[in-house]
Coordinates of C-alpha atoms and ligand atoms in Angstrom, one line a residue:
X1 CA 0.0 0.0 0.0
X2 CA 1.3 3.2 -0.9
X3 CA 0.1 6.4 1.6
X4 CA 0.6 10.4 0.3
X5 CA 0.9 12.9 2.3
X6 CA 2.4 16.8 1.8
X7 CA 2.4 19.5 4.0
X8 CA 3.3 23.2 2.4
X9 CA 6.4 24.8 4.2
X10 CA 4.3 28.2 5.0
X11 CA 5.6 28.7 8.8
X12 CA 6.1 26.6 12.0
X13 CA 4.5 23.4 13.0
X14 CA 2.1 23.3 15.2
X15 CA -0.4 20.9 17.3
X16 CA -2.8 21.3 14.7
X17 CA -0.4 20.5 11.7
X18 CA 0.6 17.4 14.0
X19 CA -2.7 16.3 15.0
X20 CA -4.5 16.3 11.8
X21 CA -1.8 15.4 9.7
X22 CA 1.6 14.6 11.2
X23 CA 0.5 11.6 13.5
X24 CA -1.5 9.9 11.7
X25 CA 1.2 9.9 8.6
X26 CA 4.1 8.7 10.5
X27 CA 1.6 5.6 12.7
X28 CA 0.8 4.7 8.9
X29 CA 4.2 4.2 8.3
X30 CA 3.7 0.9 9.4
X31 CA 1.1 -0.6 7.1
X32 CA 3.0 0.2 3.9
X33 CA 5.7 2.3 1.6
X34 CA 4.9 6.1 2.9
X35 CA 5.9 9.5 0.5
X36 CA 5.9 12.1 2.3
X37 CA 7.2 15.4 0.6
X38 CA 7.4 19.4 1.3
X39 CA 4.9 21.1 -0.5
X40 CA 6.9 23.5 -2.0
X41 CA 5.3 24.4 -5.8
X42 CA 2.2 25.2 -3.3
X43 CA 3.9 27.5 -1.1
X44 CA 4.4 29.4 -4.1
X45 CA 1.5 30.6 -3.8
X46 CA 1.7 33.0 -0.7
X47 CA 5.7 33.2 0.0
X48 CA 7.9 35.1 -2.8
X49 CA 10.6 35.5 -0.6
X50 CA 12.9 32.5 -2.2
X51 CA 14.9 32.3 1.0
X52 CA 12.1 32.2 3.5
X53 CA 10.9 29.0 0.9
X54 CA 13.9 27.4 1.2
X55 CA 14.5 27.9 4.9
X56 CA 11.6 27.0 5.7
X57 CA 11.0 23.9 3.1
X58 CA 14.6 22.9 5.5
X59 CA 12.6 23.1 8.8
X60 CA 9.7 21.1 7.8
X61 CA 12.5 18.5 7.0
X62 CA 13.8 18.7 10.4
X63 CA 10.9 18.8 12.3
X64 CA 9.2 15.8 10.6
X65 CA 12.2 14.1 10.8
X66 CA 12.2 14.5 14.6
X67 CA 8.6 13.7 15.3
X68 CA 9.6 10.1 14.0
X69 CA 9.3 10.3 10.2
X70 CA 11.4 7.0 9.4
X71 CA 13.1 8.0 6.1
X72 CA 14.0 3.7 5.7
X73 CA 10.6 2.8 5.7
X74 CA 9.6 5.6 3.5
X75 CA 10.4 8.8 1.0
X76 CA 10.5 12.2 2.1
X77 CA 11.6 14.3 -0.5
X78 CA 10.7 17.6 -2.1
X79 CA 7.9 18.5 -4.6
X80 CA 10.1 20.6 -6.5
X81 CA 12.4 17.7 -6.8
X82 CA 9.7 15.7 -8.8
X83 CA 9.1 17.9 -12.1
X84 CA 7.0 15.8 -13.8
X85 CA 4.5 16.7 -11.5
X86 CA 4.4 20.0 -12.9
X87 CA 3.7 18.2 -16.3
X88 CA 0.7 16.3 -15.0
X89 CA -0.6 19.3 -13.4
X90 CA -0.7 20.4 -17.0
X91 CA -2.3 17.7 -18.5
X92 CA -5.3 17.2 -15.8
X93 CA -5.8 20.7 -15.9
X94 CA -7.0 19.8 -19.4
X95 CA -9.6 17.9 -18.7
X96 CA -10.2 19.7 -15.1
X97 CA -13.9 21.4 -15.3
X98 CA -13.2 25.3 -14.3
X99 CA -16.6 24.7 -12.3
X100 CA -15.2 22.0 -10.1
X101 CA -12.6 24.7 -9.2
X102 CA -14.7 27.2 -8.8
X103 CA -16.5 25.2 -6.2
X104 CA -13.3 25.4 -3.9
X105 CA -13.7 26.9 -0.6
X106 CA -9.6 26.9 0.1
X107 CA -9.7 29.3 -2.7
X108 CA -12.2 31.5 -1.5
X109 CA -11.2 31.6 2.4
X110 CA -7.9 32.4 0.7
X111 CA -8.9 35.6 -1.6
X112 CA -11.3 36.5 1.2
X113 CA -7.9 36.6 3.5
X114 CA -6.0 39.1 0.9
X115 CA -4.4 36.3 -0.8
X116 CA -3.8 37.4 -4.6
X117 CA -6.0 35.4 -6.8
X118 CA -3.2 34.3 -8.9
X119 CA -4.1 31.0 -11.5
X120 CA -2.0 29.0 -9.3
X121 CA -3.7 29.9 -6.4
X122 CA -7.2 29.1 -8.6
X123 CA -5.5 25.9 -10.0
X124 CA -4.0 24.5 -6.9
X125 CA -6.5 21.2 -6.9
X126 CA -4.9 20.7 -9.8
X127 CA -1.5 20.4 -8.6
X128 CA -2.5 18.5 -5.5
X129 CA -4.7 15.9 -7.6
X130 CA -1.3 15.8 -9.5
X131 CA 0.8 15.0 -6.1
X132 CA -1.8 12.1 -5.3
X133 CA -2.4 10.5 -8.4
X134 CA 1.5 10.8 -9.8
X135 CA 2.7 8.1 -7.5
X136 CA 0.1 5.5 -7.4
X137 CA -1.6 6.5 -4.3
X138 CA -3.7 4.5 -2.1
X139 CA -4.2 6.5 0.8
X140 CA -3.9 10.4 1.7
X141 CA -3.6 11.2 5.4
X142 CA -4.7 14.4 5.9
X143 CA -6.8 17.2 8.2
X144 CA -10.4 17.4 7.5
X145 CA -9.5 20.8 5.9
X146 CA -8.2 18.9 2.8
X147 CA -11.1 16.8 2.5
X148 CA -12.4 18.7 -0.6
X149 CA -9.5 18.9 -2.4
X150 CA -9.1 14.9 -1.7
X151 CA -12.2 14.7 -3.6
X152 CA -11.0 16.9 -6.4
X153 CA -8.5 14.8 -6.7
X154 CA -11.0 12.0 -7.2
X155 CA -13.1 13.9 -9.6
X156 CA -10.2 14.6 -11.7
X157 CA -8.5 11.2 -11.7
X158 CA -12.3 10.2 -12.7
X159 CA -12.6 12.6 -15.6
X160 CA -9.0 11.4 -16.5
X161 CA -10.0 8.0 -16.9
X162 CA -13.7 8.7 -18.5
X163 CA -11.7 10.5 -21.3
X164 CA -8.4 7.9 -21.9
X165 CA -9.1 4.8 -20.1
X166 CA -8.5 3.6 -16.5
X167 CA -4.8 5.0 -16.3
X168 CA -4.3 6.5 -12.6
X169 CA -5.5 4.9 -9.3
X170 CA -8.3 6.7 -7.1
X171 CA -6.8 7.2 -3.9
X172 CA -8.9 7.2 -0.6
X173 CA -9.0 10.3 1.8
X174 CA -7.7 9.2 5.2
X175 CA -9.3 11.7 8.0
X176 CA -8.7 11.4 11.3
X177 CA -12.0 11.8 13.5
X178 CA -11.1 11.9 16.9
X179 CA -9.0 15.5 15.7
X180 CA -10.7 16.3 13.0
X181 CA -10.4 20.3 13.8
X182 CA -8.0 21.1 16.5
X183 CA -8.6 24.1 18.4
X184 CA -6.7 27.1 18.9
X185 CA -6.0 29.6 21.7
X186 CA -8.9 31.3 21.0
X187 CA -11.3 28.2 20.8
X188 CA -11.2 29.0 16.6
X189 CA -9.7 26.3 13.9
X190 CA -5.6 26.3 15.0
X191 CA -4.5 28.1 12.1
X192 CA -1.1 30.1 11.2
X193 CA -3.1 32.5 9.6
X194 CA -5.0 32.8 12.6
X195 CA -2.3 33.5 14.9
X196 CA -4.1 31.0 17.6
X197 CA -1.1 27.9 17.4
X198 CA 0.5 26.1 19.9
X199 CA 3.9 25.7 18.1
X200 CA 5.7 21.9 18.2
X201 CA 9.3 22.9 18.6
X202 CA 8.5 26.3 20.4
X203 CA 11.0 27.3 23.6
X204 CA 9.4 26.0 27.4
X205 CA 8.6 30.0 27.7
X206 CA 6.6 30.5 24.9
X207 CA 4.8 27.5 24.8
X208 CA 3.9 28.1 28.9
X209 CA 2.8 32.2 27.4
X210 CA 0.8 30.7 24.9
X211 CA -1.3 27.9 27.0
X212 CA -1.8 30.6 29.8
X213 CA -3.3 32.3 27.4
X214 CA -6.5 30.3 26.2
X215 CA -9.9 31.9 25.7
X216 CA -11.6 30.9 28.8
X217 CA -15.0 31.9 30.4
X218 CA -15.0 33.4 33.8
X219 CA -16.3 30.9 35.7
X220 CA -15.3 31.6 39.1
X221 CA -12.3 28.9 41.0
X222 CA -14.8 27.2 42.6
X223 CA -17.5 26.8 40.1
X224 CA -18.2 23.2 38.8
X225 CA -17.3 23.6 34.6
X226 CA -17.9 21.8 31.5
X227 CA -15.2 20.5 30.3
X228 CA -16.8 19.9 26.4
X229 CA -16.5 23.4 26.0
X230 CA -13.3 24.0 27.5
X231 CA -10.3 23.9 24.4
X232 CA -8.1 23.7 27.8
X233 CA -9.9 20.2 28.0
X234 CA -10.2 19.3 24.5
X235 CA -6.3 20.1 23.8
X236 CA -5.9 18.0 26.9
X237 CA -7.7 15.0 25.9
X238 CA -5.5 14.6 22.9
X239 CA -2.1 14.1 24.2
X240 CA -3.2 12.3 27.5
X241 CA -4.1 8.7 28.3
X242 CA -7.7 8.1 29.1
X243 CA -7.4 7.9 32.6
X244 CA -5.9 11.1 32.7
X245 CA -8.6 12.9 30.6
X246 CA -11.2 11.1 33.1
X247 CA -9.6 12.6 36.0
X248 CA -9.3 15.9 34.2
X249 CA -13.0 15.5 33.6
X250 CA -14.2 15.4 36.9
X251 CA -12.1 17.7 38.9
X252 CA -13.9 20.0 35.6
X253 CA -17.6 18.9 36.7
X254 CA -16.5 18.7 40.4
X255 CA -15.5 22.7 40.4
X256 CA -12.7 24.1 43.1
X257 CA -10.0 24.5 40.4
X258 CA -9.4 27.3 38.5
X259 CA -8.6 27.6 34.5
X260 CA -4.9 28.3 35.9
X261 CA -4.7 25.3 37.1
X262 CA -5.7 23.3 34.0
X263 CA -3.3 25.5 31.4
X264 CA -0.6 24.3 34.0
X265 CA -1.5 20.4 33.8
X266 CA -1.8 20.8 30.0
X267 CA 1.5 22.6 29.9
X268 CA 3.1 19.5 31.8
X269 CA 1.5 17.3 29.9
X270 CA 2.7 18.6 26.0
X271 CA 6.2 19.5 27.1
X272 CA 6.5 15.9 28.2
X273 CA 5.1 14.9 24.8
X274 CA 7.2 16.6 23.0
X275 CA 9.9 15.7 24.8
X276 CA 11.4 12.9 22.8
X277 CA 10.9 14.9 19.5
X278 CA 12.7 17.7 20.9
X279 CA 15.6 15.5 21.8
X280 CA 16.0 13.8 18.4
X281 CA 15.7 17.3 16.3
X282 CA 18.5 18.1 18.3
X283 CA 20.4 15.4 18.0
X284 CA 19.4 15.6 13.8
X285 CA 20.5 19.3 14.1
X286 CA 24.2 17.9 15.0
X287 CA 24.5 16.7 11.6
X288 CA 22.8 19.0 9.2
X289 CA 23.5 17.3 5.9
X290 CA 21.9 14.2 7.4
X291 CA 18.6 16.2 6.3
X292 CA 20.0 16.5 2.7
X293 CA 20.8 13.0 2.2
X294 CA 17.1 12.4 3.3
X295 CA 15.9 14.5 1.0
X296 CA 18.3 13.2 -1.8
X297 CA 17.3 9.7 -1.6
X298 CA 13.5 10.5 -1.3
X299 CA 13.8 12.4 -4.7
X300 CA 15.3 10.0 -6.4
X301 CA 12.4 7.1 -4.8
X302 CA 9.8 9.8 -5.8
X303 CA 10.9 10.3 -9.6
X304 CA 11.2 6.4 -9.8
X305 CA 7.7 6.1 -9.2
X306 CA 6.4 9.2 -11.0
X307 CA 8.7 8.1 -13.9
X308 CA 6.4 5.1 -14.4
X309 CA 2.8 6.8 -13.7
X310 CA 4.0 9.5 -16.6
X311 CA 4.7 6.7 -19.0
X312 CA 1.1 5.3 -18.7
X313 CA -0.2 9.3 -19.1
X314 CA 2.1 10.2 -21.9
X315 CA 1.5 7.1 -24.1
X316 CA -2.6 7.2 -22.9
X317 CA -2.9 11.2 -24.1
X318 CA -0.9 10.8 -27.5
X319 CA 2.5 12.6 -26.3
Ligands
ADP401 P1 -2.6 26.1 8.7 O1 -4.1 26.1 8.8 O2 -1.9 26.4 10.0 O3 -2.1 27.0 7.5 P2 -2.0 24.0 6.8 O4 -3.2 24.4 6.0 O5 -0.6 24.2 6.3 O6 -2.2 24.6 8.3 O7 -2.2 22.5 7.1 C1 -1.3 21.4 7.0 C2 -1.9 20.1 7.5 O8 -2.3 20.2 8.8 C3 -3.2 19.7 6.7 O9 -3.2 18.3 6.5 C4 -4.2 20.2 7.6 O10 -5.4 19.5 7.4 C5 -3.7 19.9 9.0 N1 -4.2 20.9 10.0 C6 -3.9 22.2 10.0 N2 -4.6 22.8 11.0 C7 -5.3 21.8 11.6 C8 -6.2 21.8 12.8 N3 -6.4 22.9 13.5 N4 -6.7 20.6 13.1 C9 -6.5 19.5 12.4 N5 -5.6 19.5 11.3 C10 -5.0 20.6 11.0
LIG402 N1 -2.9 21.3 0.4 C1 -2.2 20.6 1.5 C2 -2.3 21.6 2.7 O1 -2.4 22.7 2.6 C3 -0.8 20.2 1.2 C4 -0.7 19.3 0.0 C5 -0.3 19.5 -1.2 C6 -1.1 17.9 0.1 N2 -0.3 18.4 -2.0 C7 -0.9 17.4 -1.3 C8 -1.6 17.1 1.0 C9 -1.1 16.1 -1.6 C10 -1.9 15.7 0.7 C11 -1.7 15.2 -0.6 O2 -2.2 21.1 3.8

């Protein structure tokens, strides 16, 4: 089984990014061959500052690479480093209805945010249909954010085969449900463009600033609270074990402990579970050009595959 995944190098990781997309990549690593790659043709799209791409397209290396990416049981490479996807972006886009693009909210939520409405920007499905269905892919872990562009994908790989016969492989959308949206500080979608993250890698001080800072209501210390409402609660419930989040639960509904309190335990309890991570992106950090031959070896895996896939398009179009 082959399993997709790409994440655009746009900023810092954060709980959200790891959640949603992160953690359930790297646990799939065990069911079969994984490519994992740096969205970098996408983050075209909003950076234009070449070194901010390239520095950041580095970090997104590392810090995959120290949440427990394994880059022996799979690829991680660059997007850039795979061309041809460029070419099949081309070639679906030719049988891509302009409606079924139209339809995208990503692309409106984008403009709506001040984005310029560039044709890359508009065509982006495109490229991330091409992503999916250039290496064979069975299965596409991803945040529910992505869910309609996983569809696209389908649609277009559909369209693809309608018009020159059953060439590419329909991949399925893997979403994870117990995170499907992870909340942010403010109790809104964690979002970089929101401002509202919890950052992975981010120093003890910042990370305590940021979790002391949740929305709460002001539901006095000894109040009993709800903890379904709480994004102190929810947060907490996704790192800890269940007998932690029961506990949590009922010193919620059993009032007596203020929101201060809570931020605290949920401070403890990510800078423990990031713990490990932080000690192997250090470790990776002694050894830069580690990161490189990753990336090397994963291009050269990715264009082995995509090689193939292009064959079947070229010779099923007429090129
Ligand atoms: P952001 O919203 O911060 O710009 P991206 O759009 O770059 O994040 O998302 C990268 C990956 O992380 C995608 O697979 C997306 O679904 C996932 N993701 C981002 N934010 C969240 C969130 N709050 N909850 C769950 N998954 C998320
Ligand atoms: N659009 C995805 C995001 O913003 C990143 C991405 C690009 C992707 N190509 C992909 C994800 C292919 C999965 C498969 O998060």
């Amino acid at each position: 089984m082959r399993i997709l995944s790409g994440i655009q190098p746009t900023g810092i990781l954060h709980i959200g990014n790891y959640l949603g997309m992160m953690r359930p990549a790297i646990a799939l690593q065990a069911q079969g061959e994984a490519f994992y790659f740096i969205a970098d043709y996408h983050a075209l799209t909003t950076i234009d500052n070449p070194e901010t791409l390239r520095a950041n397209s580095r970090r997104i290396a590392l810090d995959f690479l120290a949440c427990g990416l394994d880059p022996d049981k799979g690829a991680l490479f660059r997007q850039s480093d795979v061309p041809q996807v460029a070419e099949l972006t081309w070639i679906l886009s030719t049988v891509t209805p302009k409606a079924l693009l139209e339809r995208a909210h990503s692309y409106k939520d984008k403009v709506a945010r001040g984005l310029p409405a560039s044709a890359g920007l508009f065509t982006y499905p495109v490229l991330m249909a091409a992503d999916i269905l250039i290496y064979d892919s069975d299965l596409v872990p991803v945040g529910k954010d992505q869910k309609q562009h996983l569809e696209m994908a389908r649609d277009i790989a559909q369209k693809f085969n309608d018009t020159f016969g059953g060439v590419l492989k329909l991949p399925e959308p893997h979403i994870q449900s117990a995170t499907e949206t992870v909340p942010g500080l403010d109790g809104q979608k964690m979002s970089k463009s929101y401002g509202n993250t919890i950052d992975i890698f981010g120093d003890e001080k910042e990370m305590r600033k940021r979790i002391m800072s949740i929305v709460t209501d002001s539901a006095p210390v000894e109040a009993a609270k709800d903890p379904a409402s709480s994004t102190i609660f929810q947060l907490y419930s996704l790192f800890a074990s269940k007998e932690e989040t029961e506990t949590m639960r009922e010193v919620f509904q059993g009032g007596g402990t203020g929101y201060g309190d809570f931020k605290k335990q949920l401070f403890a309890k990510l800078w423990e579970y990031f713990e490990p991570m932080r000690k192997r992106r250090e470790e990776i950090l002694k050894d830069v050009a580690y990161i490189d031959t990753v990336l090397k070896k994963g291009a050269a895996r990715a264009n082995e595959e995509a090689g193939k896939v292009m064959k079947r398009v070229r010779a099923a179009v007429g090129l």
